[in-house]
Structures are given as C-alpha cells and as structure tokens.
JSON list of C-alpha atoms in Angstrom, two decimals:
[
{"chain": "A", "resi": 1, "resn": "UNK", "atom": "CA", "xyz": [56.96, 26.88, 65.09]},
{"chain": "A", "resi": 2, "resn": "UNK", "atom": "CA", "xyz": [58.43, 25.46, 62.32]},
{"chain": "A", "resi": 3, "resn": "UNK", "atom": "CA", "xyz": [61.64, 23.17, 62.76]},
{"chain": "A", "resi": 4, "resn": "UNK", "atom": "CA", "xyz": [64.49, 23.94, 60.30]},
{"chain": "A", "resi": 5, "resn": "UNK", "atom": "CA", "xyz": [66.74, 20.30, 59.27]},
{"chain": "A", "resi": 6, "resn": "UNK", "atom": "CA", "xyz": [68.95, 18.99, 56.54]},
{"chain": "A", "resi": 7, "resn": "UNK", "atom": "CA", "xyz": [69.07, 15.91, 54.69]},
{"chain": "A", "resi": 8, "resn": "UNK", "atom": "CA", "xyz": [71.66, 13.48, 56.21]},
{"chain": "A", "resi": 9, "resn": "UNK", "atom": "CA", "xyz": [74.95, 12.66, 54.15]},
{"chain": "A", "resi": 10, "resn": "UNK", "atom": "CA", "xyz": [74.00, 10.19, 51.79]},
{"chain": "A", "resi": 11, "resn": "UNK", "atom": "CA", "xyz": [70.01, 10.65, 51.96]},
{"chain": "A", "resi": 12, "resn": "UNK", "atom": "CA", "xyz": [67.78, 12.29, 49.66]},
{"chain": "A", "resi": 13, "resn": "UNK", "atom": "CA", "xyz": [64.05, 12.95, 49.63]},
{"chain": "A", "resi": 14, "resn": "UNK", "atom": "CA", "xyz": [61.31, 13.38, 46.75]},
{"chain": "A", "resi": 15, "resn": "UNK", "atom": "CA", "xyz": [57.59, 14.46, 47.60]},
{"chain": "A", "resi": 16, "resn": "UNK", "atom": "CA", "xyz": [55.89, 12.21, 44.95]},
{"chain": "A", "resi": 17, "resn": "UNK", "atom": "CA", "xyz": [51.99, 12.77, 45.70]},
{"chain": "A", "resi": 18, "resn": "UNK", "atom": "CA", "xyz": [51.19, 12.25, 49.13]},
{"chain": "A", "resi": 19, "resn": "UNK", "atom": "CA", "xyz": [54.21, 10.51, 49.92]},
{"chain": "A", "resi": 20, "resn": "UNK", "atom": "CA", "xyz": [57.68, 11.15, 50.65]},
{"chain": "A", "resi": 21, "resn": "UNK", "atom": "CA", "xyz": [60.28, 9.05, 49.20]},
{"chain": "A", "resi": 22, "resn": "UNK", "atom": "CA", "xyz": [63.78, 8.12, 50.72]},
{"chain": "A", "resi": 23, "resn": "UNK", "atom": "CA", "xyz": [66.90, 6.75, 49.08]},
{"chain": "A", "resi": 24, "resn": "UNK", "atom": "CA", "xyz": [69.42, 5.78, 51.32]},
{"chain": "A", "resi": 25, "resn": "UNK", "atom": "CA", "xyz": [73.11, 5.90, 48.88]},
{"chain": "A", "resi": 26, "resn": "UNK", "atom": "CA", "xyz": [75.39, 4.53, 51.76]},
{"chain": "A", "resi": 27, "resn": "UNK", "atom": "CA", "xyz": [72.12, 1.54, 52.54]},
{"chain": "A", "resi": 28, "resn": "UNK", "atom": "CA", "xyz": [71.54, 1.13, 48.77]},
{"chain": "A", "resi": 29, "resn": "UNK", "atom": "CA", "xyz": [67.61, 1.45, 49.71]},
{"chain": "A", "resi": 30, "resn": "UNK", "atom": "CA", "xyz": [64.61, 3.36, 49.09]},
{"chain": "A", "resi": 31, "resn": "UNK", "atom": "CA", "xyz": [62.01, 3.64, 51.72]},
{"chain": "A", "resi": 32, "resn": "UNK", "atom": "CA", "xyz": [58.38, 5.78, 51.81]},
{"chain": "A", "resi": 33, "resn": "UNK", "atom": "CA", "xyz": [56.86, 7.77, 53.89]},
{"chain": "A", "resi": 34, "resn": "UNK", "atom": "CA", "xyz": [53.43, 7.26, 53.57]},
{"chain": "A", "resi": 35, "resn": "UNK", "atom": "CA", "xyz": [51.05, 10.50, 53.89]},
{"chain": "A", "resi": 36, "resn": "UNK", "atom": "CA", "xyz": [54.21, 12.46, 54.64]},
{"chain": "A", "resi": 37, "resn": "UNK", "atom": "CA", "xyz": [54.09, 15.03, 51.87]},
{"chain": "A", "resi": 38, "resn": "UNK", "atom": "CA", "xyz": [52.03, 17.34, 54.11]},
{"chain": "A", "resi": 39, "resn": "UNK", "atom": "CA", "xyz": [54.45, 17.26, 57.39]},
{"chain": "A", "resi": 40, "resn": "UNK", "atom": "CA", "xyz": [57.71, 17.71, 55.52]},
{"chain": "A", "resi": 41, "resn": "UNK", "atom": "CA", "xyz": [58.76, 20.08, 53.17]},
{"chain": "A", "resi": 42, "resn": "UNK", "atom": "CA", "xyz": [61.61, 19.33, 51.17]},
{"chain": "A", "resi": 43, "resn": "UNK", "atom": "CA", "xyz": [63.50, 22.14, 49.68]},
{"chain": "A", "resi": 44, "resn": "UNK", "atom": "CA", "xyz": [66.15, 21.84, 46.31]},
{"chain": "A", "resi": 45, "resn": "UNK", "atom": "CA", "xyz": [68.94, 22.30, 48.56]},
{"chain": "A", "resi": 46, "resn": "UNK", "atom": "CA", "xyz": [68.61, 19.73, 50.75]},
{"chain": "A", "resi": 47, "resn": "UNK", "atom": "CA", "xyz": [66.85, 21.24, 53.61]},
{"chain": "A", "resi": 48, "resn": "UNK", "atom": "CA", "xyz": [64.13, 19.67, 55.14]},
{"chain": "A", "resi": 49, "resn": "UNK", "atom": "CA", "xyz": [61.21, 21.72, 57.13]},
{"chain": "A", "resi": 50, "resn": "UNK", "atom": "CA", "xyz": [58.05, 20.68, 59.32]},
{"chain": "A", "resi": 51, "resn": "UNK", "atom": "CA", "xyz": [55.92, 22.01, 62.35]},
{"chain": "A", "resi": 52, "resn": "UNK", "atom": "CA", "xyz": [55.35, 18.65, 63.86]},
{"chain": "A", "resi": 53, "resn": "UNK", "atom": "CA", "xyz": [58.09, 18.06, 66.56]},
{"chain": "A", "resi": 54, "resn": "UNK", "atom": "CA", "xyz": [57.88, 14.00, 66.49]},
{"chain": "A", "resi": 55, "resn": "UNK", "atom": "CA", "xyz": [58.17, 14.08, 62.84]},
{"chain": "A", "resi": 56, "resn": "UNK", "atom": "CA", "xyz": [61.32, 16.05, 63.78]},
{"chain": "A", "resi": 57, "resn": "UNK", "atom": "CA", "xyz": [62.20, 13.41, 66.09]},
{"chain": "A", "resi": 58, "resn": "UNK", "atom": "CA", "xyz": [61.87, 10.76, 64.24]},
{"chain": "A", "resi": 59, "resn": "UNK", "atom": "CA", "xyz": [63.70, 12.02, 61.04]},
{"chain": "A", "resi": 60, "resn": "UNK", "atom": "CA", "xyz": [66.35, 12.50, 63.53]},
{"chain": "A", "resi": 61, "resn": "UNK", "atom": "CA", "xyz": [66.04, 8.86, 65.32]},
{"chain": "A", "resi": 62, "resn": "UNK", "atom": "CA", "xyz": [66.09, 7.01, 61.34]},
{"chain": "A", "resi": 63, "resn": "UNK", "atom": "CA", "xyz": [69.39, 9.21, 60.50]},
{"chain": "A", "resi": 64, "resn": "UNK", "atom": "CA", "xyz": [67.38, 10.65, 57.54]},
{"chain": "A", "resi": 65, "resn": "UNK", "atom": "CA", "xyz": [67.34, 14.07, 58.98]},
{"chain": "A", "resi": 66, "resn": "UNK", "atom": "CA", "xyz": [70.13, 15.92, 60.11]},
{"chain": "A", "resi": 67, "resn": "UNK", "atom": "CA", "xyz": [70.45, 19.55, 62.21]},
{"chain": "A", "resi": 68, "resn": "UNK", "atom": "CA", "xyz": [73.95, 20.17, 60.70]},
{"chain": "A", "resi": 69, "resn": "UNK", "atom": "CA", "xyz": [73.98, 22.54, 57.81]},
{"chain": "A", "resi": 70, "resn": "UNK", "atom": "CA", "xyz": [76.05, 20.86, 55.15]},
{"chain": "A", "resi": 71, "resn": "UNK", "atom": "CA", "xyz": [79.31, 22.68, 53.78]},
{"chain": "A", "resi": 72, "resn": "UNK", "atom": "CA", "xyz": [77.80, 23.05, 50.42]},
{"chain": "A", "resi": 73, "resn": "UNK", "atom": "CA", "xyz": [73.92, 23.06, 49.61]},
{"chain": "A", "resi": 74, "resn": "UNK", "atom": "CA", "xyz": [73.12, 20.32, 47.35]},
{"chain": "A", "resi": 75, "resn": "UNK", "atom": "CA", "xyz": [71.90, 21.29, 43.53]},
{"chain": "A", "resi": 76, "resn": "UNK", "atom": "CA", "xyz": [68.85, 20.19, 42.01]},
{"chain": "A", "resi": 77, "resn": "UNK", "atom": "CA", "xyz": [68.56, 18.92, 38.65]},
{"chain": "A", "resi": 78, "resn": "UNK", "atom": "CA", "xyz": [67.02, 20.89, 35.95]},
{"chain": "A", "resi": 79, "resn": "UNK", "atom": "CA", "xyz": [63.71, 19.81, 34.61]},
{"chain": "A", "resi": 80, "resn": "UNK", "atom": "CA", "xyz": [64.10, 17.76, 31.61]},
{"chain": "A", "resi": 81, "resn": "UNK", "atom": "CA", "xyz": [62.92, 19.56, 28.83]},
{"chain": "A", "resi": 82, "resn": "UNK", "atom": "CA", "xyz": [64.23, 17.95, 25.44]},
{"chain": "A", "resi": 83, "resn": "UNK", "atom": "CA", "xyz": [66.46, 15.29, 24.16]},
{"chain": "A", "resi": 84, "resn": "UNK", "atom": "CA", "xyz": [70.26, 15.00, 22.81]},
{"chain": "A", "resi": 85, "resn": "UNK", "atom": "CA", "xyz": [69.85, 15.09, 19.02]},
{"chain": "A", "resi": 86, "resn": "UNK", "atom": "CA", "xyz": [72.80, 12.35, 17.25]},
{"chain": "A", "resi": 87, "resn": "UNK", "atom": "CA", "xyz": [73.73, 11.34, 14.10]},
{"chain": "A", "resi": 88, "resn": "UNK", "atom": "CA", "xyz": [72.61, 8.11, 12.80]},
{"chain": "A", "resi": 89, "resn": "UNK", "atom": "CA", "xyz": [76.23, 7.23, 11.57]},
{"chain": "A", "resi": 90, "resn": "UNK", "atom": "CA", "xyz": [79.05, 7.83, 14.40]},
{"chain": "A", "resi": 91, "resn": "UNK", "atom": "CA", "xyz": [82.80, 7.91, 13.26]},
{"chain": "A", "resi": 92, "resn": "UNK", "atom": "CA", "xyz": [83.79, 3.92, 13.14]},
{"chain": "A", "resi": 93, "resn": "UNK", "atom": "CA", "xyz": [86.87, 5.19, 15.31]},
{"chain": "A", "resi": 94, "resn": "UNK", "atom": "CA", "xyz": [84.72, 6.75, 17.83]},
{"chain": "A", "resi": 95, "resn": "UNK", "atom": "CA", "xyz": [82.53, 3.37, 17.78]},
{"chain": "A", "resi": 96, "resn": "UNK", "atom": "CA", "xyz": [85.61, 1.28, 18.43]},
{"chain": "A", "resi": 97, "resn": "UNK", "atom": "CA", "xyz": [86.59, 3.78, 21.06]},
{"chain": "A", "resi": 98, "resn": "UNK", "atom": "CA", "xyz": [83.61, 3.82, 22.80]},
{"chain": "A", "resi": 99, "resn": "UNK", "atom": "CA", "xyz": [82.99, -0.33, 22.98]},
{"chain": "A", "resi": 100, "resn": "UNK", "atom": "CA", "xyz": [86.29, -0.26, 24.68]},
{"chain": "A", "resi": 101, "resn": "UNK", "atom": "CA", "xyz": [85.03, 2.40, 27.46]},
{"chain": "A", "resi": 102, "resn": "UNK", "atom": "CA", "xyz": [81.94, 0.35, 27.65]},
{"chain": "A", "resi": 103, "resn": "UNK", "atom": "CA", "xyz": [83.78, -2.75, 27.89]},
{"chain": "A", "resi": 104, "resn": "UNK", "atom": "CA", "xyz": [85.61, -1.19, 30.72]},
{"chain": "A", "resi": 105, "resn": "UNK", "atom": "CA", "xyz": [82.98, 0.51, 32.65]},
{"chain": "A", "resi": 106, "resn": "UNK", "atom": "CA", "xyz": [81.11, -3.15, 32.64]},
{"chain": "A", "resi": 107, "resn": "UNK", "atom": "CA", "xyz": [83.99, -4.72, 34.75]},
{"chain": "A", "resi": 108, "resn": "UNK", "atom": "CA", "xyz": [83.77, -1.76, 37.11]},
{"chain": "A", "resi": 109, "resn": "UNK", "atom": "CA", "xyz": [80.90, -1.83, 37.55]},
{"chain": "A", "resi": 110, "resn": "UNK", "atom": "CA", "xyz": [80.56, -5.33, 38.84]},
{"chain": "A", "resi": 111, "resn": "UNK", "atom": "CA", "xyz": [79.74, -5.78, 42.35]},
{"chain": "A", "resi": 112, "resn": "UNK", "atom": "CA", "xyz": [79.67, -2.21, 43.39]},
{"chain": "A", "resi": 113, "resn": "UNK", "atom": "CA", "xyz": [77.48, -0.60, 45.84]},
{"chain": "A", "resi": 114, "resn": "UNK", "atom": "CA", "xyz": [75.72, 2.66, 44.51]},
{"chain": "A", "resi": 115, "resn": "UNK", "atom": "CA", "xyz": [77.75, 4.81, 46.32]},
{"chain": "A", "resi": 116, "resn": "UNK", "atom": "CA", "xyz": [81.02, 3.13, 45.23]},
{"chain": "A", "resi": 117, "resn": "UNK", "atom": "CA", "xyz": [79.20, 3.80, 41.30]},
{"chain": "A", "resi": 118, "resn": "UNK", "atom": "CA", "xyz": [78.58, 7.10, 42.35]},
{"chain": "A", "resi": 119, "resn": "UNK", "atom": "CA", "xyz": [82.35, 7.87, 43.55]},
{"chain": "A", "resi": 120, "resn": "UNK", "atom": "CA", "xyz": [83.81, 6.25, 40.48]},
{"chain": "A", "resi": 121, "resn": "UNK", "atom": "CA", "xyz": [81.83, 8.56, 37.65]},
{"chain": "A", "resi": 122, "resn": "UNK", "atom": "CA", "xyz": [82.38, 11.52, 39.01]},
{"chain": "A", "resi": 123, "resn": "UNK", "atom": "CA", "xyz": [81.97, 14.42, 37.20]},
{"chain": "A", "resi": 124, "resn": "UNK", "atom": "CA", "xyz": [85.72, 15.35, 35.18]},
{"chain": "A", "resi": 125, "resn": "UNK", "atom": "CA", "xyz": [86.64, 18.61, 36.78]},
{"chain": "A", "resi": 126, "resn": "UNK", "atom": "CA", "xyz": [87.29, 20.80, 34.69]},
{"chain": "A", "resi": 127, "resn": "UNK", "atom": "CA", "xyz": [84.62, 19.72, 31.86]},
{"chain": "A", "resi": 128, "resn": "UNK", "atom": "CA", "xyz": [86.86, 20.19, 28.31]},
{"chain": "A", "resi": 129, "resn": "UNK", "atom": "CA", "xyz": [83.31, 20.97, 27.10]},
{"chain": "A", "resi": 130, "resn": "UNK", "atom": "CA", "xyz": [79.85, 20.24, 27.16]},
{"chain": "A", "resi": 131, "resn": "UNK", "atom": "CA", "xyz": [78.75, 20.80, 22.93]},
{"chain": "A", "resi": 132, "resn": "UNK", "atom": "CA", "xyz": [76.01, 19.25, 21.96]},
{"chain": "A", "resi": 133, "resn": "UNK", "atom": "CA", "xyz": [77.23, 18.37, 18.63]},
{"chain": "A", "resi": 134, "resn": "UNK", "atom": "CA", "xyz": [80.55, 16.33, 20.33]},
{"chain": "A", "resi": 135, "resn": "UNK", "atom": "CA", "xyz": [78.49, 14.94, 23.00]},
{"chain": "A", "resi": 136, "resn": "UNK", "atom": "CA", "xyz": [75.59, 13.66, 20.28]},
{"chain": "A", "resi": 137, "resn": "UNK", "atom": "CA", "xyz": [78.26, 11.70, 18.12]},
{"chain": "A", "resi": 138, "resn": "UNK", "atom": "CA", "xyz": [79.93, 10.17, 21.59]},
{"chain": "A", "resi": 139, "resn": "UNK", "atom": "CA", "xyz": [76.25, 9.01, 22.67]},
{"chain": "A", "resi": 140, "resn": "UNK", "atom": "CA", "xyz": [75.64, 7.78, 18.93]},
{"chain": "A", "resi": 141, "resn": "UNK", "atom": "CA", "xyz": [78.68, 5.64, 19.16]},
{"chain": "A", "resi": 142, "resn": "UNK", "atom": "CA", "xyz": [78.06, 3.94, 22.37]},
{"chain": "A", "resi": 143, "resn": "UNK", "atom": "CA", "xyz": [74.77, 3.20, 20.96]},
{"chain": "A", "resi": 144, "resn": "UNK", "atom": "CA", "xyz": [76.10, 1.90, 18.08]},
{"chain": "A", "resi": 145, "resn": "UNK", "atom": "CA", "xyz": [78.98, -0.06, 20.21]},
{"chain": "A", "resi": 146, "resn": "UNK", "atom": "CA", "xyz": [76.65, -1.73, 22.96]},
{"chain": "A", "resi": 147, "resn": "UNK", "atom": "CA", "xyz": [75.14, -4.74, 21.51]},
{"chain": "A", "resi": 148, "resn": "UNK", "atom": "CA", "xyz": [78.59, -6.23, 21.21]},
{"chain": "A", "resi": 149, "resn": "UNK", "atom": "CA", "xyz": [79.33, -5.11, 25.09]},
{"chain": "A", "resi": 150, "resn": "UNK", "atom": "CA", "xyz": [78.53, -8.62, 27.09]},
{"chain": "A", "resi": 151, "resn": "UNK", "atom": "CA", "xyz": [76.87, -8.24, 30.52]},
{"chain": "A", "resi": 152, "resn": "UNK", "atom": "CA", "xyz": [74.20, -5.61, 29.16]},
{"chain": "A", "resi": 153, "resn": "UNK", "atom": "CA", "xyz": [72.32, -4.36, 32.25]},
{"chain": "A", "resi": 154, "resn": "UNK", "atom": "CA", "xyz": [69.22, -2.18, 33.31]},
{"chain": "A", "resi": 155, "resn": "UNK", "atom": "CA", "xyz": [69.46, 1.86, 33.54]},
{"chain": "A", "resi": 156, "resn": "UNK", "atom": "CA", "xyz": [71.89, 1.97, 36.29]},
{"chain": "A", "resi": 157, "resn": "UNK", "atom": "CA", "xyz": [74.91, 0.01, 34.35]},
{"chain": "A", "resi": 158, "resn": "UNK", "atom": "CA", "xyz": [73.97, 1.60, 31.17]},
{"chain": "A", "resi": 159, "resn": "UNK", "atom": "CA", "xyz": [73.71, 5.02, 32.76]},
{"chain": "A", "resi": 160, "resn": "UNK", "atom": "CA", "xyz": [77.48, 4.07, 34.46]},
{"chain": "A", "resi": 161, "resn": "UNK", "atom": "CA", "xyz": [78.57, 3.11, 31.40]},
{"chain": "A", "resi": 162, "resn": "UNK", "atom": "CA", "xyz": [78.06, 5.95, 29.52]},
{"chain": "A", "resi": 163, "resn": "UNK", "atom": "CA", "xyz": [78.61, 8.56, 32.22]},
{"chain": "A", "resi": 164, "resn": "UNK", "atom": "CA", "xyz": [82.30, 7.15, 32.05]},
{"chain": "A", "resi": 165, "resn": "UNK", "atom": "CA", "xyz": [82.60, 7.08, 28.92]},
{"chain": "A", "resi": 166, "resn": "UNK", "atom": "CA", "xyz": [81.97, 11.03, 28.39]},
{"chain": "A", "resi": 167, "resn": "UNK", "atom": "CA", "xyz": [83.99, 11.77, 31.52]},
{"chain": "A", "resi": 168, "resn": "UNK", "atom": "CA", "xyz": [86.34, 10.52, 29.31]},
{"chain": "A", "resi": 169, "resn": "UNK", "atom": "CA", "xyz": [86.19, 13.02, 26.89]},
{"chain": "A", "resi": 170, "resn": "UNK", "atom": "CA", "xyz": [86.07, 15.81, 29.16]},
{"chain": "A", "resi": 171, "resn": "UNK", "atom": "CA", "xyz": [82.22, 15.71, 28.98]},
{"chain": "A", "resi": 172, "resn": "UNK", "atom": "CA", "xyz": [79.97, 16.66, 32.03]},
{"chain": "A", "resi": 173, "resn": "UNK", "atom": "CA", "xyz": [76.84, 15.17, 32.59]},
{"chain": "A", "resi": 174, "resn": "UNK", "atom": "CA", "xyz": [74.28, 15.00, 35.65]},
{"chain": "A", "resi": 175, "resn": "UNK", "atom": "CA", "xyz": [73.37, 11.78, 36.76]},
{"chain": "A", "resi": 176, "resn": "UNK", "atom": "CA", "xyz": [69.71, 11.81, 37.63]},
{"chain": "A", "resi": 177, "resn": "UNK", "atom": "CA", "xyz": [67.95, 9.42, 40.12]},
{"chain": "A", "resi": 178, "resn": "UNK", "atom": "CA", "xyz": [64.08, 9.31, 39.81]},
{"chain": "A", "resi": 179, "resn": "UNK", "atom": "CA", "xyz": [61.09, 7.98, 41.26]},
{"chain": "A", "resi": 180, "resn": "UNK", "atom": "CA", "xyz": [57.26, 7.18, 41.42]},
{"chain": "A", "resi": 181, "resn": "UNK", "atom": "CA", "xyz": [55.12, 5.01, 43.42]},
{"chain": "A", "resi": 182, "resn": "UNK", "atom": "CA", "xyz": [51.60, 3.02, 43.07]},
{"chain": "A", "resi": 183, "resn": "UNK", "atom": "CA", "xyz": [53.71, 0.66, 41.62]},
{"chain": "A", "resi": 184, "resn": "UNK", "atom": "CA", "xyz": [56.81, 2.47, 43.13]},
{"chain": "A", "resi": 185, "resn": "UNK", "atom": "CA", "xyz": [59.52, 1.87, 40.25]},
{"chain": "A", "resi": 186, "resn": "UNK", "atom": "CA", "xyz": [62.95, 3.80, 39.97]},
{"chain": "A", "resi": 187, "resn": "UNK", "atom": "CA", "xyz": [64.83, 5.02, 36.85]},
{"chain": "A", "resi": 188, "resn": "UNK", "atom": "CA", "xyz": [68.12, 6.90, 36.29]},
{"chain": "A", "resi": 189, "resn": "UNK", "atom": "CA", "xyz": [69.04, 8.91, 33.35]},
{"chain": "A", "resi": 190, "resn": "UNK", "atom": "CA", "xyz": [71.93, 11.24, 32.38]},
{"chain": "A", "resi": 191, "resn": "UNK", "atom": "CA", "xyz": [71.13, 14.91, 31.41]},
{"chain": "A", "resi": 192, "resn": "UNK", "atom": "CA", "xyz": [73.08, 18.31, 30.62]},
{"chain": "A", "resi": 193, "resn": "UNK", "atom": "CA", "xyz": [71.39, 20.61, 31.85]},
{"chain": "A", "resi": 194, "resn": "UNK", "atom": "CA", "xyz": [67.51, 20.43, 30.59]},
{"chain": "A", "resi": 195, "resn": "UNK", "atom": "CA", "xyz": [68.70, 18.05, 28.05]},
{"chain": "A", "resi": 196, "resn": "UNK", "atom": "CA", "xyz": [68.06, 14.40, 28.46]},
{"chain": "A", "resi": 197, "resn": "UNK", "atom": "CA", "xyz": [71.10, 12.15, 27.11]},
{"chain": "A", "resi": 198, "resn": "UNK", "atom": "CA", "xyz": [70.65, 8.52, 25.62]},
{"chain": "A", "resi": 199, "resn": "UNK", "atom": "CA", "xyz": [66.55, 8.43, 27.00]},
{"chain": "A", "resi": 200, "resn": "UNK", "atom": "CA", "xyz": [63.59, 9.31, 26.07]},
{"chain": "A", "resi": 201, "resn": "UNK", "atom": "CA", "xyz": [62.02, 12.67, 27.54]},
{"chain": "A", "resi": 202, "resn": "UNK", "atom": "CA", "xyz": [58.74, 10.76, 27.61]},
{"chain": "A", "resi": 203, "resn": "UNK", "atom": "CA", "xyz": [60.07, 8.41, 29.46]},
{"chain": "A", "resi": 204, "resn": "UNK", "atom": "CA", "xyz": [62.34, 10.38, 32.33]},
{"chain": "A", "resi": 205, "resn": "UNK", "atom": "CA", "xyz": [59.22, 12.49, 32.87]},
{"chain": "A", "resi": 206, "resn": "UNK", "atom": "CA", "xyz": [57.13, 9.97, 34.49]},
{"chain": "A", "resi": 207, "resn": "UNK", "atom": "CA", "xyz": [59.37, 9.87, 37.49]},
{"chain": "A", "resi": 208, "resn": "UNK", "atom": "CA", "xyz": [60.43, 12.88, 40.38]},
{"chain": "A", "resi": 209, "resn": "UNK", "atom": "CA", "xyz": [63.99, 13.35, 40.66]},
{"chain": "A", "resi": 210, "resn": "UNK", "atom": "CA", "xyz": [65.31, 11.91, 44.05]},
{"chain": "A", "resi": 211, "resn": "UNK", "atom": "CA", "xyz": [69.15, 13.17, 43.41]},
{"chain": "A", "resi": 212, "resn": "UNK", "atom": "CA", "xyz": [71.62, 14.29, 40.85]},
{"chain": "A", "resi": 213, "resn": "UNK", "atom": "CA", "xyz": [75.00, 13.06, 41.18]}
]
C-alpha cells in the first residue's frame, strides 16, 4: 500500500538516474540516496511517495520526510527552454547603477548560510514587471559592471548578486538549484519562466533542478 509523505521544511529531492538527491537549506548539504530512484517517488509539489514501509521510516528518522501536508504546495521550475537575449551596449547609467547593486549584494553576501541568501533575495512582491526587453538591458549592465566588482565568486554569489539587483527593479526571477552526479557537481541559475537569465541553456541543462527559490 503505498505511503503518502511530504518533503520536510527546508529539504528538497531530485531523482537524477538511479539516485535520489537531497539538499538540506537549513544544513547547507547535499546528500544521495544511492539506488533510491525506484523506492521513492518524488512529485513537483513536494510530496514524496513509496510502498516500502522502512524507506518510510527512515525518511522519517533523517527529518527528510515529513507526514504534515505543507500550507502551500511547493512550485516547480519550468524547464529551461531558451536564453535572455541583451544588448551588447547597456545605458552607462544603468552600468553605474548596477556595479553599485553588485557592490552591495557582495558584502551581503559574505558569510551567509544558504538559507540566510535565500531569505534575503526574495522575490519583490508585487513584480513592477517581468519584460524581457528591461530585464535584458539590466542583465547586460551587470555584465558589463562585474569585472570591476572585487570578491567575484562562483554561481551562487553571482546568481545572489544579480537576483538582487533585479529585485531591485521590480523584476522577478526564479532562482534555480540543480544537480547531477558521477561526478556529483551543483549549479544555480536564475530563470523567468522557461527563460534562462545570465547562463547558458547548454549549460543549465546538464543538471536536474533540486529547488526554485
């Protein structure tokens, strides 16, 4: 009979293959379940489903699984399907504007946890607007502003960076959490809906999204 369960606050799965990855947001971990893919099935919304009653248990026992429904289902990403066009030559105000954000965004996010990075870019509420053609020259300027930003990082800062820099403006984006394993590497990304911002479809596709924030 099979055995209903949600993700736990703060956990998310991925099938990748044969394995089921875990990332932990309050831990700041990943772990794998090796072979898992076939016991658990892992729905958009967070719910998690299996027949086997000790892989109930111990989803249960590691806090990963949870039999609370959540208030609000969680939402899946979109599948990234093509990439933010920009303009090769961004307004110089909007490249001064947009070193400053950066500038900021680099001294907050200094020795934060990824939950504390995920609290701090939320998305704005309401969005003033999500137009490609406003959210193409804002990318194309923080392009164009980063090499003078000290304390460059890998895609987590520069995904922080420039998710609070369009929050900003008004401008919603998803950030997207991936995975893949045999090597297992991680990547994040920002996207509008199928639309992959600042990275390279090619690139983004290579991994299973793990969580959208």
């Amino acid at each position: 009979m099979p055995i209903d369960l949600w993700c736990a606050p703060g956990v998310f799965l991925a099938q990748v293959h044969e394995d089921v990855v875990v990332l932990d947001v309050k831990a700041d971990r990943y772990d794998c379940l090796l072979d898992a893919a076939d016991r658990i099935v892992i729905g958009p919304d967070g719910s998690l489903r299996t027949s086997d009653q000790d892989v109930a248990h111990d989803l249960l026992a590691a806090g990963i699984g949870s039999a609370d429904r959540p208030p609000a289902p969680r939402r899946a990403p979109e599948p990234a399907q093509r990439e933010l066009a920009t303009p090769s030559s961004p307004p110089t105000l909007a490249r001064i504007e947009a070193g400053l954000s950066l500038a900021r965004a680099t001294l907050a996010f200094r020795g934060r946890t990824l939950g504390e990075l995920i609290d701090a870019a939320r998305r704005p509420s309401p969005p003033l607007t999500t137009a490609d053609d406003l959210l193409g020259e804002r990318v194309a300027a923080a392009r164009a502003a980063l090499p003078w930003v000290p304390f460059e990082g890998e895609c987590l800062q520069r995904a922080f960076q420039l998710k609070c820099l369009l929050a900003r403006r008004g401008l919603a984006t998803d950030w997207v959490f991936g995975v893949r394993t045999w090597p297992f590497a991680a990547h994040c990304w920002l996207q509008v809906g199928d639309v992959v911002v600042a990275d390279s479809l090619e690139r983004v596709r290579r991994y299973t999204p793990i969580m959208a924030a």
